[in-house]
């Protein structure tokens, strides 16, 4: 019974986080649209959406690319922390939900992390997502 309650509470928290993400959007697009280096890296497949809600580097890393990714991830974490607290979710729960939504929002040709940790290129088909995604 305790395991059932724990899973129920986790699902409820993830559901609340999903709703907050859906209503509030994902942190990265607003920040990232202001940075042409991000748009270029995303379009060329140098960066992709990770399941944990953060941006990852796909392939070769450069200092400039690391700077862009770190900047976006720091901003995402701040937004996730604020929204997680407002929704009675943990930072990790909120970030996972945001990652699920970010992967779902990728467009054909963009990179994302599959549940097995490999980088995939989005096609016209739905992306592979973690079973914990709401």
CSV table of N, CA, C and O in Angstrom, one decimal:
chain,number,residue,atom,x,y,z
A,1,UNK,N,0.8,-1.2,0.0
A,1,UNK,CA,0.0,0.0,0.0
A,1,UNK,C,0.9,1.3,0.0
A,1,UNK,O,0.6,2.2,-0.7
A,2,UNK,N,2.0,1.2,0.7
A,2,UNK,CA,2.9,2.4,0.8
A,2,UNK,C,3.5,2.7,-0.5
A,2,UNK,O,3.6,3.8,-0.9
A,3,UNK,N,3.9,1.6,-1.3
A,3,UNK,CA,4.5,1.8,-2.6
A,3,UNK,C,3.4,2.4,-3.6
A,3,UNK,O,3.7,3.3,-4.4
A,4,UNK,N,2.2,2.0,-3.4
A,4,UNK,CA,1.1,2.5,-4.3
A,4,UNK,C,0.9,4.0,-4.0
A,4,UNK,O,0.8,4.8,-4.9
A,5,UNK,N,0.9,4.4,-2.7
A,5,UNK,CA,0.7,5.8,-2.3
A,5,UNK,C,1.9,6.6,-2.8
A,5,UNK,O,1.7,7.7,-3.3
A,6,UNK,N,3.1,6.1,-2.7
A,6,UNK,CA,4.3,6.8,-3.2
A,6,UNK,C,4.2,7.1,-4.7
A,6,UNK,O,4.5,8.2,-5.2
A,7,UNK,N,3.8,6.0,-5.5
A,7,UNK,CA,3.7,6.2,-6.9
A,7,UNK,C,2.5,7.2,-7.3
A,7,UNK,O,2.6,7.9,-8.2
A,8,UNK,N,1.5,7.1,-6.5
A,8,UNK,CA,0.3,8.0,-6.7
A,8,UNK,C,0.7,9.5,-6.5
A,8,UNK,O,0.4,10.3,-7.3
A,9,UNK,N,1.5,9.7,-5.4
A,9,UNK,CA,1.9,11.0,-5.1
A,9,UNK,C,2.9,11.5,-6.2
A,9,UNK,O,2.8,12.7,-6.6
A,10,UNK,N,3.8,10.7,-6.6
A,10,UNK,CA,4.7,11.0,-7.7
A,10,UNK,C,4.0,11.4,-9.0
A,10,UNK,O,4.3,12.4,-9.6
A,11,UNK,N,3.0,10.6,-9.4
A,11,UNK,CA,2.2,10.8,-10.6
A,11,UNK,C,1.5,12.2,-10.4
A,11,UNK,O,1.4,12.9,-11.4
A,12,UNK,N,0.9,12.4,-9.3
A,12,UNK,CA,0.2,13.7,-9.0
A,12,UNK,C,1.2,14.9,-9.2
A,12,UNK,O,0.8,15.9,-9.8
A,13,UNK,N,2.4,14.7,-8.6
A,13,UNK,CA,3.4,15.8,-8.7
A,13,UNK,C,3.8,16.0,-10.2
A,13,UNK,O,3.9,17.1,-10.6
A,14,UNK,N,4.0,14.9,-10.9
A,14,UNK,CA,4.4,15.0,-12.3
A,14,UNK,C,3.3,15.6,-13.1
A,14,UNK,O,3.5,16.4,-14.0
A,15,UNK,N,2.0,15.3,-12.8
A,15,UNK,CA,0.9,15.8,-13.5
A,15,UNK,C,0.8,17.3,-13.3
A,15,UNK,O,0.5,18.1,-14.2
A,16,UNK,N,1.0,17.7,-12.0
A,16,UNK,CA,0.9,19.2,-11.7
A,16,UNK,C,2.1,19.9,-12.4
A,16,UNK,O,1.9,21.0,-13.0
A,17,UNK,N,3.2,19.3,-12.4
A,17,UNK,CA,4.4,19.9,-13.1
A,17,UNK,C,4.1,20.0,-14.6
A,17,UNK,O,4.4,21.0,-15.3
A,18,UNK,N,3.5,18.9,-15.2
A,18,UNK,CA,3.1,19.0,-16.6
A,18,UNK,C,2.2,20.1,-16.9
A,18,UNK,O,2.4,20.8,-18.0
A,19,UNK,N,1.2,20.3,-16.1
A,19,UNK,CA,0.3,21.3,-16.3
A,19,UNK,C,1.0,22.7,-16.2
A,19,UNK,O,0.7,23.6,-17.1
A,20,UNK,N,1.8,22.9,-15.3
A,20,UNK,CA,2.6,24.1,-15.1
A,20,UNK,C,3.5,24.4,-16.3
A,20,UNK,O,3.5,25.5,-16.8
A,21,UNK,N,4.1,23.3,-16.8
A,21,UNK,CA,5.0,23.5,-18.0
A,21,UNK,C,4.1,23.8,-19.2
A,21,UNK,O,4.4,24.7,-20.0
A,22,UNK,N,3.0,23.2,-19.3
A,22,UNK,CA,2.1,23.5,-20.5
A,22,UNK,C,1.6,24.9,-20.4
A,22,UNK,O,1.5,25.6,-21.4
A,23,UNK,N,1.2,25.4,-19.2
A,23,UNK,CA,0.7,26.7,-19.1
A,23,UNK,C,1.8,27.8,-19.2
A,23,UNK,O,1.6,28.8,-19.7
A,24,UNK,N,2.9,27.5,-18.6
A,24,UNK,CA,4.0,28.4,-18.5
A,24,UNK,C,5.0,28.3,-19.6
A,24,UNK,O,5.9,29.2,-19.8
A,25,UNK,N,5.0,27.3,-20.4
A,25,UNK,CA,6.0,27.1,-21.4
A,25,UNK,C,7.3,26.6,-20.8
A,25,UNK,O,7.5,26.5,-19.6
A,26,UNK,N,8.1,26.2,-21.7
A,26,UNK,CA,9.5,25.7,-21.3
A,26,UNK,C,10.4,26.9,-21.2
A,26,UNK,O,10.3,27.8,-22.0
A,27,UNK,N,11.3,26.9,-20.3
A,27,UNK,CA,12.1,28.1,-20.1
A,27,UNK,C,13.0,28.4,-21.3
A,27,UNK,O,13.2,29.6,-21.5
A,28,UNK,N,13.5,27.5,-22.0
A,28,UNK,CA,14.5,27.8,-23.0
A,28,UNK,C,14.1,28.6,-24.2
A,28,UNK,O,14.8,29.4,-24.6
A,29,UNK,N,12.9,28.4,-24.8
A,29,UNK,CA,12.6,29.1,-26.0
A,29,UNK,C,12.7,30.6,-25.8
A,29,UNK,O,13.3,31.3,-26.7
A,30,UNK,N,12.2,31.2,-24.8
A,30,UNK,CA,12.2,32.6,-24.6
A,30,UNK,C,13.7,33.1,-24.5
A,30,UNK,O,14.0,34.1,-25.1
A,31,UNK,N,14.5,32.4,-23.7
A,31,UNK,CA,15.9,32.8,-23.6
A,31,UNK,C,16.6,32.5,-24.9
A,31,UNK,O,17.4,33.4,-25.4
A,32,UNK,N,16.4,31.4,-25.5
A,32,UNK,CA,17.2,30.9,-26.6
A,32,UNK,C,16.9,31.7,-27.9
A,32,UNK,O,17.9,31.9,-28.7
A,33,UNK,N,15.7,32.2,-28.1
A,33,UNK,CA,15.4,32.9,-29.3
A,33,UNK,C,16.2,34.2,-29.4
A,33,UNK,O,16.4,34.7,-30.4
A,34,UNK,N,16.7,34.7,-28.3
A,34,UNK,CA,17.6,35.9,-28.3
A,34,UNK,C,19.0,35.6,-28.6
A,34,UNK,O,19.8,36.5,-28.8
A,35,UNK,N,19.4,34.3,-28.7
A,35,UNK,CA,20.8,34.0,-28.9
A,35,UNK,C,20.9,33.2,-30.3
A,35,UNK,O,20.6,32.1,-30.4
A,36,UNK,N,21.4,33.9,-31.3
A,36,UNK,CA,21.6,33.3,-32.6
A,36,UNK,C,22.5,32.1,-32.6
A,36,UNK,O,22.4,31.2,-33.4
A,37,UNK,N,23.5,32.1,-31.7
A,37,UNK,CA,24.4,30.9,-31.6
A,37,UNK,C,23.6,29.7,-31.2
A,37,UNK,O,23.9,28.6,-31.7
A,38,UNK,N,22.6,29.8,-30.3
A,38,UNK,CA,21.8,28.7,-29.9
A,38,UNK,C,21.0,28.2,-31.1
A,38,UNK,O,20.9,27.0,-31.4
A,39,UNK,N,20.3,29.1,-31.8
A,39,UNK,CA,19.5,28.8,-33.0
A,39,UNK,C,20.3,28.0,-34.0
A,39,UNK,O,19.9,27.0,-34.6
A,40,UNK,N,21.5,28.5,-34.3
A,40,UNK,CA,22.4,27.9,-35.2
A,40,UNK,C,22.8,26.5,-34.8
A,40,UNK,O,22.8,25.5,-35.6
A,41,UNK,N,23.2,26.3,-33.5
A,41,UNK,CA,23.6,25.0,-32.9
A,41,UNK,C,22.5,24.0,-33.0
A,41,UNK,O,22.7,22.9,-33.3
A,42,UNK,N,21.3,24.5,-32.7
A,42,UNK,CA,20.1,23.6,-32.7
A,42,UNK,C,19.8,23.2,-34.1
A,42,UNK,O,19.6,22.0,-34.3
A,43,UNK,N,19.8,24.1,-35.0
A,43,UNK,CA,19.5,23.8,-36.4
A,43,UNK,C,20.5,22.8,-37.0
A,43,UNK,O,20.2,22.0,-37.9
A,44,UNK,N,21.8,22.9,-36.6
A,44,UNK,CA,22.8,22.1,-37.2
A,44,UNK,C,23.0,20.8,-36.4
A,44,UNK,O,23.9,20.0,-36.8
A,45,UNK,N,22.2,20.6,-35.4
A,45,UNK,CA,22.3,19.3,-34.6
A,45,UNK,C,23.5,19.2,-33.7
A,45,UNK,O,23.8,18.1,-33.2
A,46,UNK,N,24.0,20.4,-33.3
A,46,UNK,CA,25.1,20.4,-32.3
A,46,UNK,C,24.6,20.3,-30.9
A,46,UNK,O,25.4,19.9,-30.0
A,47,UNK,N,23.4,20.7,-30.7
A,47,UNK,CA,22.8,20.6,-29.4
A,47,UNK,C,21.4,19.9,-29.5
A,47,UNK,O,20.8,19.9,-30.6
A,48,UNK,N,21.0,19.3,-28.4
A,48,UNK,CA,19.7,18.7,-28.4
A,48,UNK,C,19.0,18.7,-27.0
A,48,UNK,O,19.7,19.0,-26.0
A,49,UNK,N,17.8,18.4,-27.0
A,49,UNK,CA,17.0,18.3,-25.7
A,49,UNK,C,17.2,17.0,-25.0
A,49,UNK,O,17.1,15.9,-25.6
A,50,UNK,N,17.6,17.1,-23.7
A,50,UNK,CA,17.8,15.9,-22.9
A,50,UNK,C,16.5,15.6,-22.1
A,50,UNK,O,15.7,16.4,-21.8
A,51,UNK,N,16.4,14.3,-21.7
A,51,UNK,CA,15.3,13.9,-21.0
A,51,UNK,C,15.2,14.5,-19.6
A,51,UNK,O,14.1,14.6,-19.0
A,52,UNK,N,16.3,15.0,-19.1
A,52,UNK,CA,16.3,15.6,-17.7
A,52,UNK,C,15.9,17.1,-17.8
A,52,UNK,O,16.0,17.8,-16.7
A,53,UNK,N,15.5,17.6,-18.9
A,53,UNK,CA,15.0,19.0,-19.0
A,53,UNK,C,16.1,20.0,-19.4
A,53,UNK,O,15.8,21.2,-19.5
A,54,UNK,N,17.2,19.5,-19.6
A,54,UNK,CA,18.3,20.4,-20.0
A,54,UNK,C,18.8,20.2,-21.4
A,54,UNK,O,18.5,19.2,-22.0
A,55,UNK,N,19.6,21.2,-21.9
A,55,UNK,CA,20.1,21.1,-23.2
A,55,UNK,C,21.5,20.3,-23.1
A,55,UNK,O,22.2,20.5,-22.2
A,56,UNK,N,21.7,19.5,-24.2
A,56,UNK,CA,23.0,18.8,-24.2
A,56,UNK,C,23.7,19.0,-25.5
A,56,UNK,O,23.2,19.4,-26.5
A,57,UNK,N,25.0,18.8,-25.4
A,57,UNK,CA,25.9,18.9,-26.6
A,57,UNK,C,26.0,17.6,-27.3
A,57,UNK,O,26.2,16.5,-26.7
A,58,UNK,N,25.7,17.6,-28.6
A,58,UNK,CA,25.7,16.3,-29.4
A,58,UNK,C,27.0,16.4,-30.2
A,58,UNK,O,27.2,17.3,-31.0
A,59,UNK,N,27.9,15.5,-30.0
A,59,UNK,CA,29.2,15.4,-30.7
A,59,UNK,C,30.2,16.3,-30.1
A,59,UNK,O,30.4,16.5,-28.9
A,60,UNK,N,31.0,17.0,-31.0
A,60,UNK,CA,32.2,17.8,-30.6
A,60,UNK,C,31.8,19.0,-29.9
A,60,UNK,O,30.9,19.7,-30.3
A,61,UNK,N,32.5,19.2,-28.8
A,61,UNK,CA,32.2,20.4,-27.9
A,61,UNK,C,33.3,21.5,-28.2
A,61,UNK,O,34.5,21.2,-28.4
A,62,UNK,N,32.8,22.7,-28.3
A,62,UNK,CA,33.7,23.9,-28.4
A,62,UNK,C,33.5,24.7,-27.2
A,62,UNK,O,32.4,24.7,-26.6
A,63,UNK,N,34.4,25.6,-26.9
A,63,UNK,CA,34.2,26.5,-25.7
A,63,UNK,C,33.0,27.4,-25.9
A,63,UNK,O,32.2,27.6,-25.0
A,64,UNK,N,32.7,27.9,-27.1
A,64,UNK,CA,31.5,28.7,-27.4
A,64,UNK,C,30.3,27.9,-27.2
A,64,UNK,O,29.3,28.4,-26.6
A,65,UNK,N,30.2,26.7,-27.7
A,65,UNK,CA,29.1,25.9,-27.6
A,65,UNK,C,28.8,25.5,-26.1
A,65,UNK,O,27.7,25.6,-25.7
A,66,UNK,N,29.8,25.2,-25.4
A,66,UNK,CA,29.7,24.9,-23.9
A,66,UNK,C,29.1,26.2,-23.2
A,66,UNK,O,28.3,26.1,-22.4
A,67,UNK,N,29.6,27.4,-23.6
A,67,UNK,CA,29.1,28.6,-23.0
A,67,UNK,C,27.6,28.8,-23.2
A,67,UNK,O,26.8,29.1,-22.3
A,68,UNK,N,27.2,28.6,-24.5
A,68,UNK,CA,25.8,28.7,-24.8
A,68,UNK,C,24.9,27.7,-24.0
A,68,UNK,O,23.9,28.1,-23.5
A,69,UNK,N,25.3,26.5,-24.0
A,69,UNK,CA,24.6,25.4,-23.3
A,69,UNK,C,24.5,25.7,-21.8
A,69,UNK,O,23.5,25.6,-21.2
A,70,UNK,N,25.6,26.0,-21.2
A,70,UNK,CA,25.7,26.3,-19.8
A,70,UNK,C,24.7,27.5,-19.5
A,70,UNK,O,24.0,27.5,-18.5
A,71,UNK,N,24.8,28.6,-20.3
A,71,UNK,CA,23.9,29.7,-20.1
A,71,UNK,C,22.5,29.4,-20.1
A,71,UNK,O,21.7,29.7,-19.2
A,72,UNK,N,22.1,28.6,-21.1
A,72,UNK,CA,20.6,28.2,-21.2
A,72,UNK,C,20.3,27.3,-20.0
A,72,UNK,O,19.2,27.5,-19.4
A,73,UNK,N,21.1,26.4,-19.7
A,73,UNK,CA,20.8,25.4,-18.6
A,73,UNK,C,20.7,26.1,-17.3
A,73,UNK,O,19.9,25.7,-16.4
A,74,UNK,N,21.5,27.1,-17.0
A,74,UNK,CA,21.5,27.8,-15.7
A,74,UNK,C,20.1,28.5,-15.7
A,74,UNK,O,19.5,28.5,-14.6
A,75,UNK,N,19.7,29.1,-16.8
A,75,UNK,CA,18.4,29.8,-16.8
A,75,UNK,C,17.3,28.9,-16.6
A,75,UNK,O,16.3,29.1,-15.9
A,76,UNK,N,17.4,27.7,-17.3
A,76,UNK,CA,16.3,26.7,-17.2
A,76,UNK,C,16.2,26.3,-15.7
A,76,UNK,O,15.1,26.2,-15.2
A,77,UNK,N,17.3,26.0,-15.1
A,77,UNK,CA,17.3,25.5,-13.7
A,77,UNK,C,16.6,26.5,-12.8
A,77,UNK,O,15.9,26.1,-11.9
A,78,UNK,N,16.9,27.8,-13.0
A,78,UNK,CA,16.3,28.8,-12.1
A,78,UNK,C,14.8,28.8,-12.3
A,78,UNK,O,14.0,28.9,-11.3
A,79,UNK,N,14.3,28.7,-13.5
A,79,UNK,CA,12.9,28.7,-13.8
A,79,UNK,C,12.3,27.4,-13.2
A,79,UNK,O,11.2,27.4,-12.6
A,80,UNK,N,12.9,26.3,-13.4
A,80,UNK,CA,12.4,25.0,-12.9
A,80,UNK,C,12.3,25.0,-11.4
A,80,UNK,O,11.3,24.6,-10.8
A,81,UNK,N,13.3,25.6,-10.7
A,81,UNK,CA,13.3,25.6,-9.3
A,81,UNK,C,12.1,26.4,-8.8
A,81,UNK,O,11.4,26.0,-7.8
A,82,UNK,N,11.9,27.6,-9.4
A,82,UNK,CA,10.8,28.5,-9.0
A,82,UNK,C,9.4,27.8,-9.2
A,82,UNK,O,8.6,27.8,-8.4
A,83,UNK,N,9.3,27.2,-10.4
A,83,UNK,CA,8.0,26.6,-10.8
A,83,UNK,C,7.8,25.3,-10.0
A,83,UNK,O,6.6,25.0,-9.7
A,84,UNK,N,8.8,24.6,-9.7
A,84,UNK,CA,8.7,23.3,-8.9
A,84,UNK,C,8.1,23.7,-7.5
A,84,UNK,O,7.2,23.0,-7.0
A,85,UNK,N,8.7,24.7,-6.9
A,85,UNK,CA,8.3,25.1,-5.6
A,85,UNK,C,6.8,25.5,-5.6
A,85,UNK,O,6.1,25.2,-4.7
A,86,UNK,N,6.5,26.3,-6.6
A,86,UNK,CA,5.1,26.8,-6.7
A,86,UNK,C,4.1,25.7,-6.9
A,86,UNK,O,2.9,25.8,-6.6
A,87,UNK,N,4.5,24.5,-7.5
A,87,UNK,CA,3.7,23.4,-7.8
A,87,UNK,C,3.8,22.2,-6.9
A,87,UNK,O,3.4,21.1,-7.2
A,88,UNK,N,4.5,22.4,-5.7
A,88,UNK,CA,4.8,21.3,-4.8
A,88,UNK,C,5.4,20.1,-5.5
A,88,UNK,O,5.0,19.0,-5.2
A,89,UNK,N,6.3,20.3,-6.4
A,89,UNK,CA,7.1,19.2,-7.0
A,89,UNK,C,8.5,19.4,-6.7
A,89,UNK,O,9.0,20.5,-6.3
A,90,UNK,N,9.3,18.4,-6.9
A,90,UNK,CA,10.7,18.5,-6.7
A,90,UNK,C,11.3,19.1,-8.0
A,90,UNK,O,10.7,19.1,-9.1
A,91,UNK,N,12.5,19.6,-7.9
A,91,UNK,CA,13.2,20.2,-9.0
A,91,UNK,C,13.3,19.1,-10.1
A,91,UNK,O,13.1,19.4,-11.3
A,92,UNK,N,13.7,17.9,-9.7
A,92,UNK,CA,13.9,16.8,-10.7
A,92,UNK,C,12.6,16.4,-11.4
A,92,UNK,O,12.6,16.2,-12.5
A,93,UNK,N,11.5,16.4,-10.6
A,93,UNK,CA,10.2,16.1,-11.2
A,93,UNK,C,9.8,17.1,-12.2
A,93,UNK,O,9.4,16.8,-13.3
A,94,UNK,N,10.0,18.4,-11.9
A,94,UNK,CA,9.6,19.5,-12.8
A,94,UNK,C,10.5,19.4,-14.0
A,94,UNK,O,10.1,19.6,-15.1
A,95,UNK,N,11.8,19.2,-13.8
A,95,UNK,CA,12.8,19.2,-14.9
A,95,UNK,C,12.5,18.1,-15.9
A,95,UNK,O,12.5,18.2,-17.1
A,96,UNK,N,12.1,16.9,-15.3
A,96,UNK,CA,11.8,15.7,-16.2
A,96,UNK,C,10.6,16.1,-17.0
A,96,UNK,O,10.5,15.8,-18.2
A,97,UNK,N,9.6,16.7,-16.4
A,97,UNK,CA,8.3,17.0,-17.1
A,97,UNK,C,8.7,18.0,-18.2
A,97,UNK,O,8.2,17.9,-19.3
A,98,UNK,N,9.5,19.0,-17.9
A,98,UNK,CA,9.9,20.0,-18.9
A,98,UNK,C,10.7,19.3,-20.0
A,98,UNK,O,10.5,19.7,-21.2
A,99,UNK,N,11.5,18.4,-19.7
A,99,UNK,CA,12.3,17.6,-20.7
A,99,UNK,C,11.3,16.9,-21.6
A,99,UNK,O,11.5,16.8,-22.8
A,100,UNK,N,10.3,16.2,-21.0
A,100,UNK,CA,9.3,15.5,-21.8
A,100,UNK,C,8.7,16.5,-22.8
A,100,UNK,O,8.5,16.1,-24.0
A,101,UNK,N,8.3,17.6,-22.3
A,101,UNK,CA,7.6,18.6,-23.2
A,101,UNK,C,8.6,19.2,-24.2
A,101,UNK,O,8.2,19.4,-25.4
A,102,UNK,N,9.8,19.4,-23.9
A,102,UNK,CA,10.8,20.0,-24.8
A,102,UNK,C,11.1,19.0,-25.9
A,102,UNK,O,11.2,19.3,-27.1
A,103,UNK,N,11.2,17.7,-25.6
A,103,UNK,CA,11.4,16.6,-26.6
A,103,UNK,C,10.2,16.5,-27.5
A,103,UNK,O,10.3,16.5,-28.7
A,104,UNK,N,9.0,16.6,-26.9
A,104,UNK,CA,7.8,16.6,-27.7
A,104,UNK,C,7.7,17.8,-28.7
A,104,UNK,O,7.2,17.7,-29.8
A,105,UNK,N,8.3,18.9,-28.3
A,105,UNK,CA,8.2,20.1,-29.1
A,105,UNK,C,9.3,20.2,-30.2
A,105,UNK,O,9.3,21.2,-30.9
A,106,UNK,N,10.3,19.2,-30.2
A,106,UNK,CA,11.3,19.3,-31.2
A,106,UNK,C,10.6,19.1,-32.6
A,106,UNK,O,9.5,18.6,-32.7
A,107,UNK,N,11.3,19.6,-33.6
A,107,UNK,CA,10.8,19.5,-35.0
A,107,UNK,C,11.7,18.6,-35.8
A,107,UNK,O,12.8,18.4,-35.4
A,108,UNK,N,11.2,18.1,-36.9
A,108,UNK,CA,12.0,17.2,-37.7
A,108,UNK,C,13.4,17.8,-38.0
A,108,UNK,O,13.5,19.0,-38.4
A,109,UNK,N,14.4,17.0,-37.8
A,109,UNK,CA,15.8,17.4,-38.0
A,109,UNK,C,16.5,17.8,-36.7
A,109,UNK,O,17.7,17.8,-36.7
A,110,UNK,N,15.8,18.1,-35.7
A,110,UNK,CA,16.4,18.5,-34.4
A,110,UNK,C,16.8,17.2,-33.6
A,110,UNK,O,16.2,16.2,-33.8
A,111,UNK,N,17.7,17.4,-32.7
A,111,UNK,CA,18.2,16.3,-31.9
A,111,UNK,C,17.5,16.2,-30.6
A,111,UNK,O,17.2,17.3,-30.0
A,112,UNK,N,17.4,15.0,-30.1
A,112,UNK,CA,16.8,14.8,-28.7
A,112,UNK,C,17.4,13.5,-28.2
A,112,UNK,O,17.9,12.7,-28.9
A,113,UNK,N,17.3,13.4,-26.8
A,113,UNK,CA,17.9,12.2,-26.2
A,113,UNK,C,16.7,11.2,-26.0
A,113,UNK,O,15.7,11.5,-25.4
A,114,UNK,N,17.0,10.0,-26.5
A,114,UNK,CA,16.0,8.9,-26.3
A,114,UNK,C,16.1,8.3,-24.9
A,114,UNK,O,17.1,8.6,-24.2
A,115,UNK,N,15.1,7.6,-24.5
A,115,UNK,CA,15.1,7.0,-23.1
A,115,UNK,C,16.4,6.1,-22.9
A,115,UNK,O,16.8,6.0,-21.7
A,116,UNK,N,17.0,5.5,-23.9
A,116,UNK,CA,18.2,4.7,-23.7
A,116,UNK,C,19.5,5.6,-23.6
A,116,UNK,O,20.6,5.1,-23.5
A,117,UNK,N,19.3,6.9,-23.7
A,117,UNK,CA,20.4,7.8,-23.6
A,117,UNK,C,21.1,8.2,-24.9
A,117,UNK,O,22.0,9.1,-24.9
A,118,UNK,N,20.7,7.6,-26.0
A,118,UNK,CA,21.3,7.9,-27.3
A,118,UNK,C,20.7,9.1,-27.9
A,118,UNK,O,19.5,9.5,-27.6
A,119,UNK,N,21.4,9.8,-28.7
A,119,UNK,CA,20.9,11.0,-29.4
A,119,UNK,C,20.2,10.5,-30.7
A,119,UNK,O,20.7,9.7,-31.4
A,120,UNK,N,19.0,11.1,-30.9
A,120,UNK,CA,18.2,10.7,-32.0
A,120,UNK,C,17.9,12.0,-32.8
A,120,UNK,O,17.9,13.1,-32.2
A,121,UNK,N,17.7,11.9,-34.1
A,121,UNK,CA,17.2,13.0,-34.9
A,121,UNK,C,15.7,12.9,-35.1
A,121,UNK,O,15.2,11.8,-35.5
A,122,UNK,N,15.0,13.9,-34.7
A,122,UNK,CA,13.6,13.9,-34.8
A,122,UNK,C,13.1,13.7,-36.3
A,122,UNK,O,13.7,14.3,-37.2
A,123,UNK,N,12.2,12.8,-36.5
A,123,UNK,CA,11.6,12.7,-37.8
A,123,UNK,C,10.2,13.2,-37.7
A,123,UNK,O,9.8,13.8,-36.8
A,124,UNK,N,9.3,12.9,-38.7
A,124,UNK,CA,8.0,13.3,-38.7
A,124,UNK,C,7.2,12.5,-37.7
A,124,UNK,O,6.1,12.9,-37.3
A,125,UNK,N,7.7,11.4,-37.3
A,125,UNK,CA,7.1,10.5,-36.2
A,125,UNK,C,7.3,11.1,-34.9
A,125,UNK,O,8.1,12.0,-34.6
A,126,UNK,N,6.4,10.7,-33.9
A,126,UNK,CA,6.6,11.2,-32.5
A,126,UNK,C,7.9,10.7,-32.0
A,126,UNK,O,8.4,9.6,-32.3
A,127,UNK,N,8.6,11.6,-31.2
A,127,UNK,CA,9.8,11.2,-30.6
A,127,UNK,C,9.6,10.1,-29.5
A,127,UNK,O,8.6,10.0,-28.9
A,128,UNK,N,10.7,9.3,-29.3
A,128,UNK,CA,10.7,8.3,-28.2
A,128,UNK,C,10.8,9.1,-26.9
A,128,UNK,O,11.7,10.0,-26.8
A,129,UNK,N,10.0,8.8,-25.9
A,129,UNK,CA,10.0,9.5,-24.7
A,129,UNK,C,10.0,8.6,-23.5
A,129,UNK,O,9.6,7.4,-23.6
A,130,UNK,N,10.5,9.1,-22.4
A,130,UNK,CA,10.6,8.3,-21.2
A,130,UNK,C,9.2,7.8,-20.7
A,130,UNK,O,8.2,8.6,-20.9
A,131,UNK,N,9.1,6.6,-20.2
A,131,UNK,CA,7.8,6.1,-19.7
A,131,UNK,C,7.2,6.9,-18.6
A,131,UNK,O,6.0,6.8,-18.3
A,132,UNK,N,8.0,7.7,-17.9
A,132,UNK,CA,7.5,8.6,-16.8
A,132,UNK,C,6.9,9.9,-17.3
A,132,UNK,O,6.3,10.6,-16.6
A,133,UNK,N,7.0,10.1,-18.6
A,133,UNK,CA,6.4,11.4,-19.2
A,133,UNK,C,4.9,11.4,-19.0
A,133,UNK,O,4.3,10.4,-19.3
A,134,UNK,N,4.4,12.5,-18.6
A,134,UNK,CA,2.9,12.6,-18.4
A,134,UNK,C,2.3,12.7,-19.8
A,134,UNK,O,2.8,12.9,-20.8
